[in-house]
Amino acid sequence: MNFRARKTAASRAAKAAGADGLLVTHRPDLRYLCGFTGSNAALVLAGGKSVLFTDGRYTVQAKSEAAGTRVVIAKKPVMTAACEWIVEAGIQRCGFDAAVTTVATLEAMRKAVPAKVRRGLFLALESPVSRLRQVKDADEIRKMRAAAKLGCSLFDDMLGYLQPGLTEIDVASTLEHRARLAGAEAMSFPTIVASGERSALPHGHASMAKLPRRGFVTMDFGVVLDGYMSDMTRTIHLGKAQPEERDVYDAVLEAQEAGVAMVAPGVTAGEIDEAARSVLRRAGLDRWFTHSTGHGVGLEIHEGPRLAAKQTQKLEEGMVITVEPGVYMPGQFGIRIEDMVLVTSRGYEILTPSIKAWIEL
Ligand code: ZN
Ligand code: ZN
């Protein structure tokens, strides 16, 4: 793991934004920059130095996880200790992430420093570390590939389990149990299993509803391996489908494949969205496609870039994104298909190659 390179890149980003120090408190950012996974910590980067402040519960854990970073076990609130150090170290303008810092935390930061240096000391930055995290390094790609692969094998296994009459919660908990037995630290988010009419709910959490004899089942889930999350969706049909259900499925699949096919460095997030959306528009289904086409994924389930209409951010080699168009017809049925896609130098690699062709069980 190249924590040193990541810390240097974060310092450089802060410097480019006018800060000579950076205060980091968001847990995924801490894990990314120094390896520490505990809660209640603050990392300060300044002048080539890095200091991690945490509390006594993490004495052993912090020293082993954050090797290469100086660890201070604070006897006072970590934010107070970090801010006092910022003043002692002579930092003039210390950047912090405005997107993850609450008003109360900012107040505590200000209170922790003497009034005479308070003015202008803290500089609100726009997600300096999350932006770096959008482009994955080789170590991260290896971990994400492993998480995605586990997700695929769980889906393949679940095909042998699904049958009418099981509750959605039965399906979700069986999938989650199998994931944990296979080594997943956790699920990326509460597993979505939405069947029959409920498949028209884009984020239908698994309920006590029973899988129908005839109807769709959408499963959207992910596993966490070594901190990194997977995310995939497949929709299958139980029993014999109506021709219309089959037609809509084919349109969603065509839209999803069109979105994926566009993925390459330099293409904008909005162009991916449009590639998928335009297929559904031609099929007269776009008004049922009510969310954006995808998102970045990594240490968090929803990261940048956001793949939505008119987004001008360009894809870069090393980004891992999802492409997940869907059609949701209230009171009838819904279909979503989602892959995780790695942006490569020449185009893309699908990290979740489970079958997307029509499945009727
Ligand atoms: Zn998903
Ligand atoms: Zn997703």
mmCIF file of C-alpha atoms and ligand atoms in Angstrom:
data_model
loop_
_atom_site.group_PDB
_atom_site.id
_atom_site.type_symbol
_atom_site.label_atom_id
_atom_site.label_comp_id
_atom_site.label_asym_id
_atom_site.label_seq_id
_atom_site.Cartn_x
_atom_site.Cartn_y
_atom_site.Cartn_z
ATOM 1 C CA MET A 1 0.000 0.000 0.000
ATOM 2 C CA ASN A 2 1.478 3.300 -0.979
ATOM 3 C CA PHE A 3 0.326 5.552 1.844
ATOM 4 C CA ARG A 4 3.273 7.860 1.398
ATOM 5 C CA ALA A 5 2.330 8.592 -2.226
ATOM 6 C CA ARG A 6 -1.299 9.131 -1.256
ATOM 7 C CA LYS A 7 -0.367 11.524 1.551
ATOM 8 C CA THR A 8 1.925 13.444 -0.784
ATOM 9 C CA ALA A 9 -0.860 13.723 -3.356
ATOM 10 C CA ALA A 10 -3.318 14.971 -0.707
ATOM 11 C CA SER A 11 -0.834 17.587 0.528
ATOM 12 C CA ARG A 12 -0.264 18.689 -3.042
ATOM 13 C CA ALA A 13 -4.001 19.052 -3.639
ATOM 14 C CA ALA A 14 -4.352 21.135 -0.470
ATOM 15 C CA LYS A 15 -1.420 23.302 -1.501
ATOM 16 C CA ALA A 16 -2.916 23.902 -4.939
ATOM 17 C CA ALA A 17 -6.046 25.143 -3.168
ATOM 18 C CA GLY A 18 -4.035 27.589 -1.049
ATOM 19 C CA ALA A 19 -3.560 25.559 2.158
ATOM 20 C CA ASP A 20 -0.226 24.703 3.815
ATOM 21 C CA GLY A 21 -1.827 21.966 5.926
ATOM 22 C CA LEU A 22 -4.737 19.545 5.688
ATOM 23 C CA LEU A 23 -7.005 18.254 8.455
ATOM 24 C CA VAL A 24 -8.682 14.927 7.583
ATOM 25 C CA THR A 25 -11.465 13.381 9.686
ATOM 26 C CA HIS A 26 -13.644 11.388 7.254
ATOM 27 C CA ARG A 27 -13.146 7.682 7.995
ATOM 28 C CA PRO A 28 -12.743 6.458 4.398
ATOM 29 C CA ASP A 29 -10.207 9.253 3.814
ATOM 30 C CA LEU A 30 -8.255 8.254 6.925
ATOM 31 C CA ARG A 31 -8.172 4.632 5.816
ATOM 32 C CA TYR A 32 -7.049 5.692 2.346
ATOM 33 C CA LEU A 33 -4.267 7.988 3.524
ATOM 34 C CA CYS A 34 -2.780 6.071 6.453
ATOM 35 C CA GLY A 35 -4.552 2.713 6.839
ATOM 36 C CA PHE A 36 -6.303 3.503 10.123
ATOM 37 C CA THR A 37 -9.816 2.016 10.318
ATOM 38 C CA GLY A 38 -10.984 3.114 13.788
ATOM 39 C CA SER A 39 -13.544 5.783 14.518
ATOM 40 C CA ASN A 40 -12.757 9.043 16.285
ATOM 41 C CA ALA A 41 -9.524 10.152 14.662
ATOM 42 C CA ALA A 42 -8.038 13.161 12.939
ATOM 43 C CA LEU A 43 -5.058 13.199 10.608
ATOM 44 C CA VAL A 44 -3.030 16.335 9.963
ATOM 45 C CA LEU A 45 -0.729 16.609 6.953
ATOM 46 C CA ALA A 46 1.732 19.500 6.849
ATOM 47 C CA GLY A 47 5.223 20.123 5.500
ATOM 48 C CA GLY A 48 5.885 16.475 4.692
ATOM 49 C CA LYS A 49 4.788 15.387 8.178
ATOM 50 C CA SER A 50 1.697 13.411 9.097
ATOM 51 C CA VAL A 51 0.236 12.956 12.570
ATOM 52 C CA LEU A 52 -2.769 10.802 13.463
ATOM 53 C CA PHE A 53 -4.692 11.735 16.614
ATOM 54 C CA THR A 54 -6.968 9.144 18.162
ATOM 55 C CA ASP A 55 -7.998 7.919 21.623
ATOM 56 C CA GLY A 56 -6.835 5.249 24.076
ATOM 57 C CA ARG A 57 -9.098 2.527 22.696
ATOM 58 C CA TYR A 58 -6.983 2.443 19.554
ATOM 59 C CA THR A 59 -3.460 2.468 21.028
ATOM 60 C CA VAL A 60 -2.503 -0.938 19.634
ATOM 61 C CA GLN A 61 -4.633 -0.808 16.479
ATOM 62 C CA ALA A 62 -3.432 2.645 15.375
ATOM 63 C CA LYS A 63 0.246 1.736 15.727
ATOM 64 C CA SER A 64 -0.142 -1.397 13.632
ATOM 65 C CA GLU A 65 -2.549 -0.068 10.991
ATOM 66 C CA ALA A 66 -1.015 3.368 10.584
ATOM 67 C CA ALA A 67 2.627 2.320 10.481
ATOM 68 C CA GLY A 68 4.474 5.143 8.719
ATOM 69 C CA THR A 69 2.331 7.819 10.345
ATOM 70 C CA ARG A 70 3.094 9.296 13.754
ATOM 71 C CA VAL A 71 0.312 8.349 16.183
ATOM 72 C CA VAL A 72 -0.715 10.522 19.121
ATOM 73 C CA ILE A 73 -3.102 9.031 21.698
ATOM 74 C CA ALA A 74 -4.913 12.166 22.787
ATOM 75 C CA LYS A 75 -5.914 12.699 26.418
ATOM 76 C CA LYS A 76 -8.459 15.312 25.274
ATOM 77 C CA PRO A 77 -10.964 15.336 22.390
ATOM 78 C CA VAL A 78 -9.021 14.375 19.253
ATOM 79 C CA MET A 79 -10.180 17.436 17.369
ATOM 80 C CA THR A 80 -8.881 19.699 20.142
ATOM 81 C CA ALA A 81 -5.530 17.892 20.183
ATOM 82 C CA ALA A 82 -5.255 18.062 16.384
ATOM 83 C CA CYS A 83 -6.101 21.768 16.257
ATOM 84 C CA GLU A 84 -3.614 22.619 19.007
ATOM 85 C CA TRP A 85 -0.939 20.763 17.030
ATOM 86 C CA ILE A 86 -1.898 22.698 13.884
ATOM 87 C CA VAL A 87 -1.168 25.964 15.746
ATOM 88 C CA GLU A 88 2.074 24.650 17.298
ATOM 89 C CA ALA A 89 3.308 23.468 13.902
ATOM 90 C CA GLY A 90 2.864 27.006 12.580
ATOM 91 C CA ILE A 91 0.349 26.117 9.867
ATOM 92 C CA GLN A 92 -1.088 29.330 8.438
ATOM 93 C CA ARG A 93 -4.036 27.994 6.483
ATOM 94 C CA CYS A 94 -5.290 24.512 7.227
ATOM 95 C CA GLY A 95 -7.650 22.968 4.692
ATOM 96 C CA PHE A 96 -10.568 20.789 5.742
ATOM 97 C CA ASP A 97 -13.258 18.989 3.775
ATOM 98 C CA ALA A 98 -16.390 21.141 3.757
ATOM 99 C CA ALA A 99 -18.522 18.267 2.487
ATOM 100 C CA VAL A 100 -18.018 16.085 5.570
ATOM 101 C CA THR A 101 -17.419 18.614 8.361
ATOM 102 C CA THR A 102 -20.481 19.551 10.398
ATOM 103 C CA VAL A 103 -21.154 23.087 11.626
ATOM 104 C CA ALA A 104 -20.661 21.808 15.198
ATOM 105 C CA THR A 105 -17.268 20.307 14.331
ATOM 106 C CA LEU A 106 -16.121 23.519 12.672
ATOM 107 C CA GLU A 107 -17.190 25.394 15.808
ATOM 108 C CA ALA A 108 -15.152 22.973 17.954
ATOM 109 C CA MET A 109 -12.132 23.432 15.662
ATOM 110 C CA ARG A 110 -12.339 27.218 16.052
ATOM 111 C CA LYS A 111 -12.737 27.005 19.831
ATOM 112 C CA ALA A 112 -9.660 24.786 20.107
ATOM 113 C CA VAL A 113 -7.313 27.479 18.796
ATOM 114 C CA PRO A 114 -6.393 30.853 20.343
ATOM 115 C CA ALA A 115 -8.499 33.800 19.151
ATOM 116 C CA LYS A 116 -5.496 35.589 17.683
ATOM 117 C CA VAL A 117 -4.784 32.860 15.103
ATOM 118 C CA ARG A 118 -8.396 31.795 14.532
ATOM 119 C CA ARG A 119 -9.177 34.202 11.728
ATOM 120 C CA GLY A 120 -8.465 32.619 8.362
ATOM 121 C CA LEU A 121 -6.799 29.538 9.871
ATOM 122 C CA PHE A 122 -9.334 27.021 8.590
ATOM 123 C CA LEU A 123 -9.954 26.900 4.868
ATOM 124 C CA ALA A 124 -12.990 25.046 3.514
ATOM 125 C CA LEU A 125 -12.002 22.807 0.590
ATOM 126 C CA GLU A 126 -14.189 20.809 -1.746
ATOM 127 C CA SER A 127 -13.582 17.119 -0.987
ATOM 128 C CA PRO A 128 -9.785 17.199 -1.483
ATOM 129 C CA VAL A 129 -9.233 13.538 -0.561
ATOM 130 C CA SER A 130 -12.459 12.104 -2.033
ATOM 131 C CA ARG A 131 -11.422 13.592 -5.357
ATOM 132 C CA LEU A 132 -8.119 11.734 -5.238
ATOM 133 C CA ARG A 133 -9.943 8.553 -4.260
ATOM 134 C CA GLN A 134 -11.931 8.595 -7.485
ATOM 135 C CA VAL A 135 -8.888 7.263 -9.354
ATOM 136 C CA LYS A 136 -7.899 3.906 -7.915
ATOM 137 C CA ASP A 137 -4.288 2.714 -7.714
ATOM 138 C CA ALA A 138 -3.172 -0.852 -8.505
ATOM 139 C CA ASP A 139 -3.646 -2.026 -4.929
ATOM 140 C CA GLU A 140 -7.198 -0.704 -4.801
ATOM 141 C CA ILE A 141 -8.100 -2.198 -8.176
ATOM 142 C CA ARG A 142 -6.916 -5.590 -6.959
ATOM 143 C CA LYS A 143 -9.167 -5.325 -3.907
ATOM 144 C CA MET A 144 -12.149 -4.100 -5.893
ATOM 145 C CA ARG A 145 -11.747 -6.910 -8.378
ATOM 146 C CA ALA A 146 -11.852 -9.404 -5.496
ATOM 147 C CA ALA A 147 -14.984 -7.801 -3.982
ATOM 148 C CA ALA A 148 -16.743 -7.728 -7.362
ATOM 149 C CA LYS A 149 -15.796 -11.348 -8.030
ATOM 150 C CA LEU A 150 -17.253 -12.450 -4.707
ATOM 151 C CA GLY A 151 -20.457 -10.545 -5.522
ATOM 152 C CA CYS A 152 -20.736 -12.402 -8.827
ATOM 153 C CA SER A 153 -20.228 -15.824 -7.288
ATOM 154 C CA LEU A 154 -22.916 -15.072 -4.691
ATOM 155 C CA PHE A 155 -25.365 -14.078 -7.428
ATOM 156 C CA ASP A 156 -24.599 -17.228 -9.416
ATOM 157 C CA ASP A 157 -25.219 -19.321 -6.269
ATOM 158 C CA MET A 158 -28.481 -17.548 -5.493
ATOM 159 C CA LEU A 159 -29.919 -18.597 -8.861
ATOM 160 C CA GLY A 160 -30.151 -22.100 -7.431
ATOM 161 C CA TYR A 161 -31.967 -20.829 -4.347
ATOM 162 C CA LEU A 162 -34.652 -18.480 -5.694
ATOM 163 C CA GLN A 163 -38.161 -19.886 -5.879
ATOM 164 C CA PRO A 164 -41.755 -18.672 -5.554
ATOM 165 C CA GLY A 165 -43.002 -18.413 -1.977
ATOM 166 C CA LEU A 166 -39.709 -17.435 -0.306
ATOM 167 C CA THR A 167 -39.867 -14.038 1.359
ATOM 168 C CA GLU A 168 -37.618 -11.261 0.088
ATOM 169 C CA ILE A 169 -36.034 -11.150 3.548
ATOM 170 C CA ASP A 170 -35.271 -14.871 3.290
ATOM 171 C CA VAL A 171 -33.493 -14.260 -0.015
ATOM 172 C CA ALA A 172 -31.598 -11.203 1.280
ATOM 173 C CA SER A 173 -30.516 -12.831 4.537
ATOM 174 C CA THR A 174 -29.437 -16.039 2.781
ATOM 175 C CA LEU A 175 -27.338 -14.000 0.370
ATOM 176 C CA GLU A 176 -25.856 -11.965 3.237
ATOM 177 C CA HIS A 177 -25.150 -15.085 5.307
ATOM 178 C CA ARG A 178 -23.348 -16.700 2.381
ATOM 179 C CA ALA A 179 -21.394 -13.482 1.821
ATOM 180 C CA ARG A 180 -20.211 -13.427 5.419
ATOM 181 C CA LEU A 181 -19.250 -17.112 5.313
ATOM 182 C CA ALA A 182 -17.202 -16.337 2.194
ATOM 183 C CA GLY A 183 -15.264 -13.681 4.087
ATOM 184 C CA ALA A 184 -17.155 -10.435 3.455
ATOM 185 C CA GLU A 185 -16.579 -7.946 6.283
ATOM 186 C CA ALA A 186 -20.051 -6.543 5.733
ATOM 187 C CA MET A 187 -22.510 -5.770 2.973
ATOM 188 C CA SER A 188 -21.946 -2.495 1.097
ATOM 189 C CA PHE A 189 -25.543 -1.470 1.959
ATOM 190 C CA PRO A 190 -28.743 -3.226 3.076
ATOM 191 C CA THR A 191 -29.438 -5.793 0.362
ATOM 192 C CA ILE A 192 -32.241 -4.893 -2.019
ATOM 193 C CA VAL A 193 -34.562 -7.712 -3.013
ATOM 194 C CA ALA A 194 -37.682 -6.410 -4.712
ATOM 195 C CA SER A 195 -40.110 -8.847 -6.319
ATOM 196 C CA GLY A 196 -43.335 -8.729 -8.303
ATOM 197 C CA GLU A 197 -44.938 -5.279 -8.179
ATOM 198 C CA ARG A 198 -42.333 -4.230 -5.613
ATOM 199 C CA SER A 199 -39.647 -4.469 -8.306
ATOM 200 C CA ALA A 200 -41.015 -1.093 -9.450
ATOM 201 C CA LEU A 201 -39.465 0.446 -6.309
ATOM 202 C CA PRO A 202 -35.927 1.466 -7.334
ATOM 203 C CA HIS A 203 -34.673 0.998 -3.756
ATOM 204 C CA GLY A 204 -37.124 -1.547 -2.387
ATOM 205 C CA HIS A 205 -35.562 -2.990 0.727
ATOM 206 C CA ALA A 206 -36.252 -6.667 1.227
ATOM 207 C CA SER A 207 -39.646 -7.149 2.890
ATOM 208 C CA MET A 208 -41.829 -10.032 4.047
ATOM 209 C CA ALA A 209 -43.445 -10.057 0.588
ATOM 210 C CA LYS A 210 -43.254 -13.475 -1.060
ATOM 211 C CA LEU A 211 -41.593 -14.078 -4.401
ATOM 212 C CA PRO A 212 -44.374 -14.531 -6.966
ATOM 213 C CA ARG A 213 -45.001 -17.528 -9.205
ATOM 214 C CA ARG A 214 -44.756 -15.205 -12.160
ATOM 215 C CA GLY A 215 -42.871 -11.949 -11.929
ATOM 216 C CA PHE A 216 -39.537 -10.206 -11.657
ATOM 217 C CA VAL A 217 -37.057 -10.361 -8.813
ATOM 218 C CA THR A 218 -34.460 -7.585 -8.620
ATOM 219 C CA MET A 219 -31.407 -8.105 -6.431
ATOM 220 C CA ASP A 220 -29.053 -5.175 -5.817
ATOM 221 C CA PHE A 221 -26.256 -5.854 -3.371
ATOM 222 C CA GLY A 222 -22.571 -5.574 -2.647
ATOM 223 C CA VAL A 223 -19.922 -6.975 -0.346
ATOM 224 C CA VAL A 224 -17.086 -5.275 1.508
ATOM 225 C CA LEU A 225 -13.687 -6.955 1.258
ATOM 226 C CA ASP A 226 -10.671 -5.277 2.808
ATOM 227 C CA GLY A 227 -12.629 -2.023 3.029
ATOM 228 C CA TYR A 228 -13.587 -1.943 -0.660
ATOM 229 C CA MET A 229 -17.167 -2.279 -1.819
ATOM 230 C CA SER A 230 -18.793 -4.057 -4.688
ATOM 231 C CA ASP A 231 -22.165 -3.136 -6.196
ATOM 232 C CA MET A 232 -24.204 -5.046 -8.759
ATOM 233 C CA THR A 233 -27.823 -5.569 -9.767
ATOM 234 C CA ARG A 234 -29.488 -8.337 -11.692
ATOM 235 C CA THR A 235 -33.175 -8.834 -12.453
ATOM 236 C CA ILE A 236 -34.503 -12.308 -13.186
ATOM 237 C CA HIS A 237 -37.992 -13.567 -13.993
ATOM 238 C CA LEU A 238 -39.811 -16.342 -12.138
ATOM 239 C CA GLY A 239 -42.236 -18.294 -14.310
ATOM 240 C CA LYS A 240 -43.272 -17.481 -17.843
ATOM 241 C CA ALA A 241 -43.056 -13.796 -18.767
ATOM 242 C CA GLN A 242 -45.475 -11.647 -20.748
ATOM 243 C CA PRO A 243 -44.070 -10.411 -24.078
ATOM 244 C CA GLU A 244 -44.078 -6.820 -22.763
ATOM 245 C CA GLU A 245 -41.950 -7.789 -19.761
ATOM 246 C CA ARG A 246 -39.457 -9.387 -22.070
ATOM 247 C CA ASP A 247 -39.411 -6.327 -24.366
ATOM 248 C CA VAL A 248 -38.753 -3.930 -21.485
ATOM 249 C CA TYR A 249 -35.988 -6.201 -20.179
ATOM 250 C CA ASP A 250 -34.332 -6.216 -23.598
ATOM 251 C CA ALA A 251 -34.499 -2.398 -23.725
ATOM 252 C CA VAL A 252 -32.926 -2.022 -20.260
ATOM 253 C CA LEU A 253 -30.193 -4.475 -21.191
ATOM 254 C CA GLU A 254 -29.518 -2.634 -24.452
ATOM 255 C CA ALA A 255 -29.358 0.669 -22.542
ATOM 256 C CA GLN A 256 -26.985 -0.786 -19.968
ATOM 257 C CA GLU A 257 -24.704 -2.248 -22.626
ATOM 258 C CA ALA A 258 -24.742 1.031 -24.566
ATOM 259 C CA GLY A 259 -23.667 2.904 -21.414
ATOM 260 C CA VAL A 260 -20.859 0.449 -20.726
ATOM 261 C CA ALA A 261 -19.678 0.504 -24.338
ATOM 262 C CA MET A 262 -19.088 4.276 -24.097
ATOM 263 C CA VAL A 263 -16.772 4.009 -21.089
ATOM 264 C CA ALA A 264 -13.249 5.269 -21.838
ATOM 265 C CA PRO A 265 -10.859 7.907 -20.527
ATOM 266 C CA GLY A 266 -11.878 11.397 -21.660
ATOM 267 C CA VAL A 267 -15.573 10.581 -22.107
ATOM 268 C CA THR A 268 -17.780 12.712 -19.863
ATOM 269 C CA ALA A 269 -20.052 11.278 -17.187
ATOM 270 C CA GLY A 270 -22.966 12.947 -18.971
ATOM 271 C CA GLU A 271 -22.160 11.148 -22.226
ATOM 272 C CA ILE A 272 -22.378 7.767 -20.472
ATOM 273 C CA ASP A 273 -25.734 8.779 -19.010
ATOM 274 C CA GLU A 274 -26.985 9.898 -22.414
ATOM 275 C CA ALA A 275 -25.799 6.703 -24.129
ATOM 276 C CA ALA A 276 -27.955 4.638 -21.784
ATOM 277 C CA ARG A 277 -30.861 7.068 -21.546
ATOM 278 C CA SER A 278 -31.188 7.546 -25.293
ATOM 279 C CA VAL A 279 -31.807 3.822 -25.809
ATOM 280 C CA LEU A 280 -34.713 3.974 -23.364
ATOM 281 C CA ARG A 281 -35.944 7.182 -24.994
ATOM 282 C CA ARG A 282 -36.097 5.482 -28.383
ATOM 283 C CA ALA A 283 -38.038 2.640 -26.777
ATOM 284 C CA GLY A 284 -40.470 5.151 -25.239
ATOM 285 C CA LEU A 285 -39.422 4.100 -21.729
ATOM 286 C CA ASP A 286 -37.260 7.012 -20.571
ATOM 287 C CA ARG A 287 -39.964 8.540 -18.380
ATOM 288 C CA TRP A 288 -39.748 5.419 -16.218
ATOM 289 C CA PHE A 289 -35.979 5.786 -15.832
ATOM 290 C CA THR A 290 -36.080 8.085 -12.834
ATOM 291 C CA HIS A 291 -32.520 8.095 -11.496
ATOM 292 C CA SER A 292 -29.002 8.771 -12.721
ATOM 293 C CA THR A 293 -27.066 6.152 -14.669
ATOM 294 C CA GLY A 294 -24.317 5.430 -12.170
ATOM 295 C CA HIS A 295 -21.720 6.472 -9.621
ATOM 296 C CA GLY A 296 -18.155 5.911 -8.551
ATOM 297 C CA VAL A 297 -17.540 3.202 -5.954
ATOM 298 C CA GLY A 298 -14.602 2.314 -3.710
ATOM 299 C CA LEU A 299 -14.171 2.699 0.043
ATOM 300 C CA GLU A 300 -17.686 4.166 -0.061
ATOM 301 C CA ILE A 301 -20.671 2.893 -1.972
ATOM 302 C CA HIS A 302 -21.435 6.254 -3.566
ATOM 303 C CA GLU A 303 -18.387 8.246 -4.635
ATOM 304 C CA GLY A 304 -17.626 10.551 -7.516
ATOM 305 C CA PRO A 305 -17.958 10.731 -10.421
ATOM 306 C CA ARG A 306 -21.724 11.014 -10.705
ATOM 307 C CA LEU A 307 -23.003 9.672 -14.001
ATOM 308 C CA ALA A 308 -25.991 11.863 -14.669
ATOM 309 C CA ALA A 309 -27.408 14.108 -17.385
ATOM 310 C CA LYS A 310 -25.132 17.017 -18.366
ATOM 311 C CA GLN A 311 -22.291 16.041 -15.995
ATOM 312 C CA THR A 312 -19.124 17.392 -17.604
ATOM 313 C CA GLN A 313 -16.580 15.510 -15.488
ATOM 314 C CA LYS A 314 -14.342 13.369 -17.685
ATOM 315 C CA LEU A 315 -13.659 9.736 -16.892
ATOM 316 C CA GLU A 316 -10.050 8.882 -16.093
ATOM 317 C CA GLU A 317 -8.110 5.639 -16.258
ATOM 318 C CA GLY A 318 -8.391 3.884 -12.884
ATOM 319 C CA MET A 319 -11.875 5.099 -12.003
ATOM 320 C CA VAL A 320 -14.375 2.406 -10.986
ATOM 321 C CA ILE A 321 -17.958 3.320 -11.807
ATOM 322 C CA THR A 322 -21.336 1.636 -11.997
ATOM 323 C CA VAL A 323 -23.625 1.655 -15.025
ATOM 324 C CA GLU A 324 -27.164 0.910 -13.853
ATOM 325 C CA PRO A 325 -30.124 2.088 -15.882
ATOM 326 C CA GLY A 326 -33.565 0.874 -14.852
ATOM 327 C CA VAL A 327 -37.210 1.097 -15.805
ATOM 328 C CA TYR A 328 -39.837 1.229 -13.038
ATOM 329 C CA MET A 329 -43.520 1.069 -13.955
ATOM 330 C CA PRO A 330 -45.512 1.695 -10.766
ATOM 331 C CA GLY A 331 -48.064 -1.015 -10.012
ATOM 332 C CA GLN A 332 -46.579 -3.266 -12.685
ATOM 333 C CA PHE A 333 -42.895 -4.158 -12.516
ATOM 334 C CA GLY A 334 -39.370 -2.811 -12.552
ATOM 335 C CA ILE A 335 -36.044 -3.886 -14.039
ATOM 336 C CA ARG A 336 -32.506 -2.702 -13.296
ATOM 337 C CA ILE A 337 -29.184 -4.078 -14.473
ATOM 338 C CA GLU A 338 -25.963 -2.829 -12.897
ATOM 339 C CA ASP A 339 -22.307 -3.577 -13.476
ATOM 340 C CA MET A 340 -19.142 -2.241 -11.910
ATOM 341 C CA VAL A 341 -16.823 -1.029 -14.648
ATOM 342 C CA LEU A 342 -13.126 -0.170 -14.444
ATOM 343 C CA VAL A 343 -11.939 2.606 -16.765
ATOM 344 C CA THR A 344 -8.798 1.295 -18.504
ATOM 345 C CA SER A 345 -6.287 3.057 -20.756
ATOM 346 C CA ARG A 346 -8.115 1.836 -23.865
ATOM 347 C CA GLY A 347 -11.675 1.660 -22.643
ATOM 348 C CA TYR A 348 -13.156 -0.460 -19.930
ATOM 349 C CA GLU A 349 -13.245 -3.759 -18.110
ATOM 350 C CA ILE A 350 -16.459 -5.116 -16.572
ATOM 351 C CA LEU A 351 -15.653 -6.243 -13.021
ATOM 352 C CA THR A 352 -19.012 -8.002 -12.530
ATOM 353 C CA PRO A 353 -19.348 -10.387 -15.484
ATOM 354 C CA SER A 354 -22.332 -12.400 -14.132
ATOM 355 C CA ILE A 355 -24.876 -13.286 -16.796
ATOM 356 C CA LYS A 356 -27.129 -10.430 -17.941
ATOM 357 C CA ALA A 357 -29.031 -12.315 -20.620
ATOM 358 C CA TRP A 358 -32.710 -13.026 -19.879
ATOM 359 C CA ILE A 359 -33.128 -15.560 -17.078
ATOM 360 C CA GLU A 360 -36.463 -17.302 -16.536
ATOM 361 C CA LEU A 361 -36.511 -19.674 -13.548
HETATM 362 ZN ZN ZN B 1 -26.428 -1.283 -6.680
HETATM 363 ZN ZN ZN B 2 -25.054 1.378 -7.597
#
